[in-house]
Short mmCIF file of C-alpha atoms and ligand atoms in Angstrom, two decimals:
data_model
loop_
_atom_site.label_atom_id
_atom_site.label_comp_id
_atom_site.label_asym_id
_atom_site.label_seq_id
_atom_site.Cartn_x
_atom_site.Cartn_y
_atom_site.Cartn_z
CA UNK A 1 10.39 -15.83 22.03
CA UNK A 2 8.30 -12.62 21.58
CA UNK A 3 6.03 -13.08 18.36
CA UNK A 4 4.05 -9.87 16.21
CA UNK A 5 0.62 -10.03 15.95
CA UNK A 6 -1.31 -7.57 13.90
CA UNK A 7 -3.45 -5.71 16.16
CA UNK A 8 -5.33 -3.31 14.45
CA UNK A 9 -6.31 -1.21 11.07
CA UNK A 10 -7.15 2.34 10.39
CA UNK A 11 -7.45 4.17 7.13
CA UNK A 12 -8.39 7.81 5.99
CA UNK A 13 -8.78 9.12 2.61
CA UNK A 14 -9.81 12.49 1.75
CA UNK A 15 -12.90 14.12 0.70
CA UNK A 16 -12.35 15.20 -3.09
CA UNK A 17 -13.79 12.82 -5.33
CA UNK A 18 -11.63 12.77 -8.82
CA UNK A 19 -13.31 10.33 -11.70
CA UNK A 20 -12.36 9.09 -14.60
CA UNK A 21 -15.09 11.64 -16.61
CA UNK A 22 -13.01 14.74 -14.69
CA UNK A 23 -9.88 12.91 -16.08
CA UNK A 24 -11.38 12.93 -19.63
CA UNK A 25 -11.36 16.86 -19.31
CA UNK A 26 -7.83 17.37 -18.82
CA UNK A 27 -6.28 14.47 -20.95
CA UNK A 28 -7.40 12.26 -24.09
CA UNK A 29 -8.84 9.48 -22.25
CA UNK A 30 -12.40 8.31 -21.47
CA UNK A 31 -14.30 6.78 -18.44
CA UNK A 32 -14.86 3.24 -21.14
CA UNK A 33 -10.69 3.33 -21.52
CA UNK A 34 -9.66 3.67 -18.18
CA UNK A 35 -12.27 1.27 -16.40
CA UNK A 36 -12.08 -1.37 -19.18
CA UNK A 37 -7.71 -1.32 -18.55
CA UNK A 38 -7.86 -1.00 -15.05
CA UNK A 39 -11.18 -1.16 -13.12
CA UNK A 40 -10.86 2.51 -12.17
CA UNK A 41 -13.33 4.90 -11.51
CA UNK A 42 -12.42 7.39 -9.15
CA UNK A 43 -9.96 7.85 -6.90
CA UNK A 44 -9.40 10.65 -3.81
CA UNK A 45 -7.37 13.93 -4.20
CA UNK A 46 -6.13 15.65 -0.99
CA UNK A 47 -6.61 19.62 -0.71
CA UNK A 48 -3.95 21.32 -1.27
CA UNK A 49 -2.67 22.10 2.91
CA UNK A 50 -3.34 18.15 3.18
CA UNK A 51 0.36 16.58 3.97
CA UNK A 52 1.18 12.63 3.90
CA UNK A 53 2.06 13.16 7.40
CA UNK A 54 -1.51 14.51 7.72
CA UNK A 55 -3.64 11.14 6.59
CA UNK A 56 -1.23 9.04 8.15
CA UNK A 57 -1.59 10.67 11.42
CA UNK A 58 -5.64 10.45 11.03
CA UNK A 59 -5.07 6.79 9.61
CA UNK A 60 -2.69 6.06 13.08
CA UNK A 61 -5.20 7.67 15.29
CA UNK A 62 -8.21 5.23 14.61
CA UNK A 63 -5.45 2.12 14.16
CA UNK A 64 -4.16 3.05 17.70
CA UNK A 65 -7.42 3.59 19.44
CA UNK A 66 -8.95 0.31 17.85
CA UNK A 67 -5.50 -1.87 18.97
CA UNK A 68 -6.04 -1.02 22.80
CA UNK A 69 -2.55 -0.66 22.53
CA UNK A 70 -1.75 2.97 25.01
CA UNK A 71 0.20 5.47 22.73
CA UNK A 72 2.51 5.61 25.36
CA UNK A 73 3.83 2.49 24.81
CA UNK A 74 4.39 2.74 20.66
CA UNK A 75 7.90 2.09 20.22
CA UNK A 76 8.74 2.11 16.77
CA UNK A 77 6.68 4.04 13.63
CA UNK A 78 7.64 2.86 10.15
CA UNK A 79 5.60 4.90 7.38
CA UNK A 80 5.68 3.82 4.09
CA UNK A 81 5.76 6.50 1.70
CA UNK A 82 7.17 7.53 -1.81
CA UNK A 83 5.20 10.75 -1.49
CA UNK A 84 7.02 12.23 1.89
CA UNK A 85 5.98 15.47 3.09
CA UNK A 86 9.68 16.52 2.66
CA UNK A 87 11.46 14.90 -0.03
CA UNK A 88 14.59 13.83 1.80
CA UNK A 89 14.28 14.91 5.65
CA UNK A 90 12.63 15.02 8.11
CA UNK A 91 11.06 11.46 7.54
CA UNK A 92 7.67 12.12 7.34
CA UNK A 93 7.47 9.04 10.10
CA UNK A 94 8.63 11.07 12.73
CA UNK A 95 6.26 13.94 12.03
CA UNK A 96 3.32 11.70 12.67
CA UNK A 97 4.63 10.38 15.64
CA UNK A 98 4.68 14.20 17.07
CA UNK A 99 1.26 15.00 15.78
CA UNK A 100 0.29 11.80 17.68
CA UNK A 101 2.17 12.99 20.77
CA UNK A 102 3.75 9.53 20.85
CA UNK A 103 6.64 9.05 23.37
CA UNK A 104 9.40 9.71 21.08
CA UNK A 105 9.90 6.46 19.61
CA UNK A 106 12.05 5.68 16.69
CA UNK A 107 10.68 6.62 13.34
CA UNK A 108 11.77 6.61 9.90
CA UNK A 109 10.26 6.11 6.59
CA UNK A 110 10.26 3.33 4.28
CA UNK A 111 11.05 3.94 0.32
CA UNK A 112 9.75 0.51 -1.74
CA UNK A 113 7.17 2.30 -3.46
CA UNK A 114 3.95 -0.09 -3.56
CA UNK A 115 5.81 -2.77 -1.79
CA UNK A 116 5.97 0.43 1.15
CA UNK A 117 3.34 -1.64 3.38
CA UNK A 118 4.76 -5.33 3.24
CA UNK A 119 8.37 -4.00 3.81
CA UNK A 120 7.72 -1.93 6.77
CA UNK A 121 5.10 -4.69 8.45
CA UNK A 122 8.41 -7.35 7.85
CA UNK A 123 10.73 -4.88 9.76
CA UNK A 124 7.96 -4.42 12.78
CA UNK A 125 7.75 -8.36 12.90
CA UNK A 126 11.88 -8.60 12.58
CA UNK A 127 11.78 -5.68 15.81
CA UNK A 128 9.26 -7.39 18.02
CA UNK A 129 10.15 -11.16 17.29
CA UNK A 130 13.88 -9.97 18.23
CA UNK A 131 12.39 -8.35 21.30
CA UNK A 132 14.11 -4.40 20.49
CA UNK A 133 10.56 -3.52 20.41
CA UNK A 134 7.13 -3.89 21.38
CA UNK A 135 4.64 -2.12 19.47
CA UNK A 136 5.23 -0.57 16.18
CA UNK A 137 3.09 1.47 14.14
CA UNK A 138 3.02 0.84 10.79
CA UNK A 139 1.98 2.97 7.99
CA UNK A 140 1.17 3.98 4.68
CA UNK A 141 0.60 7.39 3.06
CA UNK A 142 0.94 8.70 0.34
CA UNK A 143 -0.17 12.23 -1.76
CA UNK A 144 0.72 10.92 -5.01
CA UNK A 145 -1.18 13.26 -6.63
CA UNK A 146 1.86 15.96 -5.56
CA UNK A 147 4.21 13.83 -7.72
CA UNK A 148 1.48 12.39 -10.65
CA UNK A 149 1.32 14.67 -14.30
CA UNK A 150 -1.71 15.21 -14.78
CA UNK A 151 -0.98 15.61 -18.72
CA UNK A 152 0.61 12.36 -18.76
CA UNK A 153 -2.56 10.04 -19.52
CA UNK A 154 -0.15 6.73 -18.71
CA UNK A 155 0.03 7.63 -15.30
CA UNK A 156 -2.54 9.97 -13.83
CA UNK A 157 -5.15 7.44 -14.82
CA UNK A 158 -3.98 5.41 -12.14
CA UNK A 159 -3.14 7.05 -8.69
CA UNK A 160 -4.83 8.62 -5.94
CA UNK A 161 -4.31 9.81 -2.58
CA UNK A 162 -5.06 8.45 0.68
CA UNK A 163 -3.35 6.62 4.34
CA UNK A 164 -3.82 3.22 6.31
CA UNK A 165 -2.39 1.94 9.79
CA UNK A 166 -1.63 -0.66 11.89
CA UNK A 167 -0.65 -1.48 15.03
CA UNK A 168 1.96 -4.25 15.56
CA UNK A 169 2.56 -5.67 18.75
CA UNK A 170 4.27 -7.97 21.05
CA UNK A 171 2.64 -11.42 21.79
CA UNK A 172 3.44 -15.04 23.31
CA UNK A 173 1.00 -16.61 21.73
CA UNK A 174 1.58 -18.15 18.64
CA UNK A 175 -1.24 -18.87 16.95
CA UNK A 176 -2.09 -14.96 17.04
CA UNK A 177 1.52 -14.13 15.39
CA UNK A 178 2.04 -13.02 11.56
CA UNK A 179 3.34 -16.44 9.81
CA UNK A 180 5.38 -14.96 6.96
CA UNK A 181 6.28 -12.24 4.99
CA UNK A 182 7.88 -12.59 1.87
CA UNK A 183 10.25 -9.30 0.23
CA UNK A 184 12.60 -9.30 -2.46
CA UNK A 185 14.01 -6.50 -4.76
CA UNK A 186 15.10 -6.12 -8.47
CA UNK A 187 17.02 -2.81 -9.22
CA UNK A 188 17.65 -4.03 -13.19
CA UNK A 189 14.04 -2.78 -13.16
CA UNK A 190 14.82 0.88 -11.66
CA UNK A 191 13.67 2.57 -15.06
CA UNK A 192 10.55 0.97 -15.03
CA UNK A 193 8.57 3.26 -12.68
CA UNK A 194 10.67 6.23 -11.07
CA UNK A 195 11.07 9.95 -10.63
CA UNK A 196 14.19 10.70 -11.98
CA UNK A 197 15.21 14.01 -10.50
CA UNK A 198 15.51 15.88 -7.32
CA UNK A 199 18.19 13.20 -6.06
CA UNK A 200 21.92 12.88 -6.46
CA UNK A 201 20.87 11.21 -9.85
CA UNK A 202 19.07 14.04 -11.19
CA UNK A 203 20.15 14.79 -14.75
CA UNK A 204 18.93 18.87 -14.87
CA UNK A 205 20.53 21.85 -13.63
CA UNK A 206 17.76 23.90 -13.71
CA UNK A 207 15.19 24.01 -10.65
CA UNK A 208 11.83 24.31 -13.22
CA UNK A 209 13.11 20.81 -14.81
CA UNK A 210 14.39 19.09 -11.12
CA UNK A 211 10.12 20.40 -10.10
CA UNK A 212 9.48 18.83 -13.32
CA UNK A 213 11.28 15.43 -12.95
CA UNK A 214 9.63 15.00 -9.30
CA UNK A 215 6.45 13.48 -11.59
CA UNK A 216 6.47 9.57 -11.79
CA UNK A 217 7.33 8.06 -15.24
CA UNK A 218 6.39 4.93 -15.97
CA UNK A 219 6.90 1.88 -18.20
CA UNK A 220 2.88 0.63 -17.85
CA UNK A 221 2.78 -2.47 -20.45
CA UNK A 222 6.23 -3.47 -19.48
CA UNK A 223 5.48 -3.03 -15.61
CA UNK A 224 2.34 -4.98 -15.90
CA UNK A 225 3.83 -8.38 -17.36
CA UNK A 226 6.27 -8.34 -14.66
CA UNK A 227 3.95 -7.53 -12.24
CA UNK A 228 1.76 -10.68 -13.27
CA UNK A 229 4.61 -12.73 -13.40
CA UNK A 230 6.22 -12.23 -10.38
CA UNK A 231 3.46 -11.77 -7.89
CA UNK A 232 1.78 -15.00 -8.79
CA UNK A 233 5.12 -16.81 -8.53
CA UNK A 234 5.62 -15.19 -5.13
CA UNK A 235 2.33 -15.96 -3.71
CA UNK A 236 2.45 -19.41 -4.43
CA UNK A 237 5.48 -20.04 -2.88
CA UNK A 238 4.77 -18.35 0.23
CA UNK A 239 1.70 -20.43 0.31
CA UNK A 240 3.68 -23.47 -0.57
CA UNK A 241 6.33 -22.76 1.94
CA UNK A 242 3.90 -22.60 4.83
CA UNK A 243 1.56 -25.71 3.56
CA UNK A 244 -0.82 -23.39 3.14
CA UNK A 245 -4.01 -23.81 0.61
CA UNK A 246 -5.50 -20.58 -0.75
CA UNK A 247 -9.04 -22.27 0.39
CA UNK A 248 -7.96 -21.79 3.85
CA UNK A 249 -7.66 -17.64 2.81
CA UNK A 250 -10.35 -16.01 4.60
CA UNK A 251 -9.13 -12.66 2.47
CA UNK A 252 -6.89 -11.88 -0.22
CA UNK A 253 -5.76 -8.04 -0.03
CA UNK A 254 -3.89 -7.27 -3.25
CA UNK A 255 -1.87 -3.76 -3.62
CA UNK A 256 -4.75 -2.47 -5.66
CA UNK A 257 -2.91 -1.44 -8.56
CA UNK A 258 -5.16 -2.83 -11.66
CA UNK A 259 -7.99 -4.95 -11.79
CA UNK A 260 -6.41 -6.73 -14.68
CA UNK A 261 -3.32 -7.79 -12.30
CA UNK A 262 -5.29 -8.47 -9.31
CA UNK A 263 -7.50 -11.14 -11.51
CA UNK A 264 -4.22 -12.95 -12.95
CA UNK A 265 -2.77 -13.40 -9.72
CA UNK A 266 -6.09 -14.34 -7.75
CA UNK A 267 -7.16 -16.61 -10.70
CA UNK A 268 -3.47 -18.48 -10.08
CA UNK A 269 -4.22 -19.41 -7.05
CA UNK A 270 -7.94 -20.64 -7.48
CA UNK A 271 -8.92 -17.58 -5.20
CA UNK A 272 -12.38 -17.79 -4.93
CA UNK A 273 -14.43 -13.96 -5.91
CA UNK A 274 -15.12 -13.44 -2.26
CA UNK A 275 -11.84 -14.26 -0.87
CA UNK A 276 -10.44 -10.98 -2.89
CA UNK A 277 -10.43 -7.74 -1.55
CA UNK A 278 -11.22 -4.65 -4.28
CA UNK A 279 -11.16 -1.14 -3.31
CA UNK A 280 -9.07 -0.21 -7.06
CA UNK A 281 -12.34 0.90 -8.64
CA UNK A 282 -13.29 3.53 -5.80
CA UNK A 283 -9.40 4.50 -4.50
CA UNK A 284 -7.53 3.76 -7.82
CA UNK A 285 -3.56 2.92 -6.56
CA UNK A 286 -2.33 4.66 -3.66
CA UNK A 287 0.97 2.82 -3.32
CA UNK A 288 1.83 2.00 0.31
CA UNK A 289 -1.29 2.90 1.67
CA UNK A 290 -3.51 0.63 -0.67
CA UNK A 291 -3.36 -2.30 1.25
CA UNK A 292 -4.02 -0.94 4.77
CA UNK A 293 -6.91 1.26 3.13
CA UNK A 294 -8.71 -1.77 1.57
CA UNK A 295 -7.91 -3.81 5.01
CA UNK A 296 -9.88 -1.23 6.75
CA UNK A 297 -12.68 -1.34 4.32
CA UNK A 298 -13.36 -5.06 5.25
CA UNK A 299 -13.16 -3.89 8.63
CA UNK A 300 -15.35 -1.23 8.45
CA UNK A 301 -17.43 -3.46 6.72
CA UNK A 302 -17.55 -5.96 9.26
CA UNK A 303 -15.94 -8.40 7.35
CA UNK A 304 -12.48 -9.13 9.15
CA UNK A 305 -12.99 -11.10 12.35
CA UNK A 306 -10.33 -12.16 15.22
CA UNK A 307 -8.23 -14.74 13.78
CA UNK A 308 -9.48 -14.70 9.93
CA UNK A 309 -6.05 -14.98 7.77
CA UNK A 310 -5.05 -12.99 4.79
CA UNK A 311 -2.99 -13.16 2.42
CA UNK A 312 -1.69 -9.77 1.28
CA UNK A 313 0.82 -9.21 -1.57
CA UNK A 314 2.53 -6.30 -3.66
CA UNK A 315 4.37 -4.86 -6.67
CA UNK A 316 6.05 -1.52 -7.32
CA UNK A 317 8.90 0.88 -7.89
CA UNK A 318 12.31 -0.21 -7.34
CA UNK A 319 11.50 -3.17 -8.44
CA UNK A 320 10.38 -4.08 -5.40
CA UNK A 321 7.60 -7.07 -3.92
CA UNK A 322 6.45 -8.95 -1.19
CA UNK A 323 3.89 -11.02 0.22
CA UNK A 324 2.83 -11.93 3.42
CA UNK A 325 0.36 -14.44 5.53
CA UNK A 326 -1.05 -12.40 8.37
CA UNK A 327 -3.91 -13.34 10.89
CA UNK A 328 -6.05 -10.69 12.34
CA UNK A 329 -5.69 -10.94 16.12
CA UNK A 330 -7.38 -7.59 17.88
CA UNK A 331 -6.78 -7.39 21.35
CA UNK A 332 -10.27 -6.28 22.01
CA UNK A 333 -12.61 -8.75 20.89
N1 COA B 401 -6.45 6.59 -22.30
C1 COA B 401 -6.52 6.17 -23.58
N2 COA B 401 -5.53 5.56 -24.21
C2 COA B 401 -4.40 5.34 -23.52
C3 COA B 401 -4.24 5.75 -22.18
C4 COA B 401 -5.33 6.39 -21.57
N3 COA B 401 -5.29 6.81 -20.28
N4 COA B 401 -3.01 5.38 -21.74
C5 COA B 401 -2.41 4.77 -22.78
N5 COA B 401 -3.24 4.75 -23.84
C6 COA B 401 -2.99 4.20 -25.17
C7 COA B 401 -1.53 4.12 -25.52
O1 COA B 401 -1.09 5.35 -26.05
C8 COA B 401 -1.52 3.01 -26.54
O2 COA B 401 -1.93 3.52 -27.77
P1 COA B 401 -1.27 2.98 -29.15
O3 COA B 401 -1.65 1.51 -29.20
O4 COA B 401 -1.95 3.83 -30.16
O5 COA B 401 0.19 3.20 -29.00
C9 COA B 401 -2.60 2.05 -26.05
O6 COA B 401 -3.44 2.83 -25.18
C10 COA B 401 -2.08 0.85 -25.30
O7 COA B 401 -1.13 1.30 -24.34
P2 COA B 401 -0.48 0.34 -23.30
O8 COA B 401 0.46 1.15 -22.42
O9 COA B 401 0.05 -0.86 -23.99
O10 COA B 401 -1.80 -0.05 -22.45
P3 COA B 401 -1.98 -1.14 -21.34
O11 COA B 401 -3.02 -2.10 -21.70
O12 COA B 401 -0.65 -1.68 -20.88
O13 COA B 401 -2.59 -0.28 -20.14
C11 COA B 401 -1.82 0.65 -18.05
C12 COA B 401 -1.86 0.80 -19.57
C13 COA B 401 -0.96 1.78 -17.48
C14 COA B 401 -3.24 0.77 -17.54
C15 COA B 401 -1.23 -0.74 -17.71
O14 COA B 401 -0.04 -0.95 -18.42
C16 COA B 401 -0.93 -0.93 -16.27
O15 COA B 401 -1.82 -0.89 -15.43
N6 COA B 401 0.34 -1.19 -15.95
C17 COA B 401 0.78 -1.52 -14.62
C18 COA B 401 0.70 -0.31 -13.78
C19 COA B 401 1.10 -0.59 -12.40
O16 COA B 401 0.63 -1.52 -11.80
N7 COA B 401 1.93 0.29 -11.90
C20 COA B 401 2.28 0.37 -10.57
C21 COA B 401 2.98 -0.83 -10.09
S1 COA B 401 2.44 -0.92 -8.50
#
């Protein structure tokens, strides 16, 4: 039996530097407000020409040239994404695979919001372990600041811009493969976090309210109990089911959503402070791309070495969440 083993990371995020003083100029909040609720205090804004498809390609390029893996032989790209360059086709997954120049593999993008990441790295293990594919490229972009309002203080507080990769590939080995990953669903939730219009659902006639409607709305106090709630209960049990002990977590990557969450679910589990990875106070939340991004900045950092295990997890839109126990297992060393 074939097994996935996470291969490599990559990450981009653009230049423009928004903080939470610039955000005090266009809405009543404050620096003091935003950092104290959330541990924010900047995030990245893409230029306007900047596409998705655009930082997940850069993001791919560095994951793909780190994995060793030839481009050729990428079989599968699964892009996570609630901020598509086109809002329903072409999947913005198949636009990176041509900026790439990959061999026209299949591609298609993944809709569970912050949960983007988890789910498409549990359909390239589900590929490779049933042996369809070989080596899928996962990733996760997003330009949420071309669906945030910015005079909506509850949400443009929060979310930035920015793209992470990985490459997923085909090994015998077991000890390099990813152990578990954990998903699950709650569409009761639905009207927690969503952009109600420019779908089938939409409930204007009128093109200026559909543009409108495209910003996210959210529920933030409600969102944040369940968020707490259901990611620590997750966790644990995927810890649990594998007789796994957070001690033996080399790094715990969180969707970087609020520091406030992060710290409920890491103090759960006992995680010690430098088992958890934090990138929410530079990057803010960038959905499906948060966890790759804040992978990469370990990396970069020198931090994630062949066979370390992490334990990422995630919360968002739909409701959706997942967690998942992944070693790092590079094929260069
Ligand atoms: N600046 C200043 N005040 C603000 C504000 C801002 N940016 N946003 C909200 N407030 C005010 C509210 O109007 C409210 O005022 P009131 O008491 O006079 O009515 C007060 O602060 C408390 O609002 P509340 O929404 O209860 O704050 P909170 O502690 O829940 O923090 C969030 C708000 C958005 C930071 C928090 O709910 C959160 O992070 N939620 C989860 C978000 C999330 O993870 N979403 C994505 C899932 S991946």
């Amino acid at each position: 039996m074939a097994y996935a083993a996470f291969r490599s990371i990559g990450a981009y995020v653009p230049q423009k530097v928004l903080t939470n003083n610039d955000l005090a100029e266009m809405v009543d909040t404050s620096d003091e407000w935003i950092y104290k609720r959330t541990g924010i205090k900047e995030r990245r804004i893409a230029a306007k020409e900047e596409k998705t498809s655009d930082m997940g390609t850069k993001a791919a390029e560095l994951a793909i040239e780190r994995s060793g893996v030839p481009r050729e032989d990428i079989d599968l790209v699964v892009c996570g994404t609630i901020s598509p360059d086109y809002f329903n086709m072409p999947a913005t997954a198949t636009i990176i695979s041509n900026n790439l120049g990959l061999n026209s593999p299949m591609a298609f993008d993944m809709s569970a919001a912050c949960t983007g990441f988890i789910y498409s790295l549990s359909i390239a293990k589900a590929f490779v372990e049933s042996g369809m594919k070989k080596n899928v490229l996962v990733v996760g972009a997003e330009k949420l600041s071309a669906i945030t309002d910015f005079t909506d203080r509850g949400t443009c507080i929060l979310f930035g811009d920015g793209a992470g990769a990985a490459v997923i590939s085909a090994t015998e080995n077991k000890e390099e493969a990813i152990i578990d990953i954990h998903t699950a669903a709650d569409g009761a939730y639905a009207d927690l976090l969503m952009t109600p219009n420019g779908g089938s659902g939409s409930q204007h006639d009128a093109l200026e309210s559909e543009a409108a409607g495209c910003y996210m709305q959210m529920k933030g106090n409600e969102t944040f109990k369940i968020a707490v709630r259901t990611l620590t209960k997750d966790v644990k049990e995927i810890l649990a089911h594998n007789n796994i002990e957070s001690d033996s977590i080399k790094h715990f990557v969180p969707h970087q959503a609020n520091l406030r969450i992060i710290k409920a679910v890491g103090d759960a589990l006992k995680m010690k402070k430098e088992q958890v990875v934090l990138t929410v106070e530079k990057y803010g939340n960038t959905s499906g791309a948060s966890i790759p991004m804040a992978i990469n900045d370990i990396y970069e950092k020198g931090e994630l070495k062949a066979g370390e295990l992490m334990l990422l997890d995630a919360f968002g839109g739909g409701l959706t969440w997942g967690s998942a126990l992944v070693p790092f297992s590079p094929l260069k060393k």
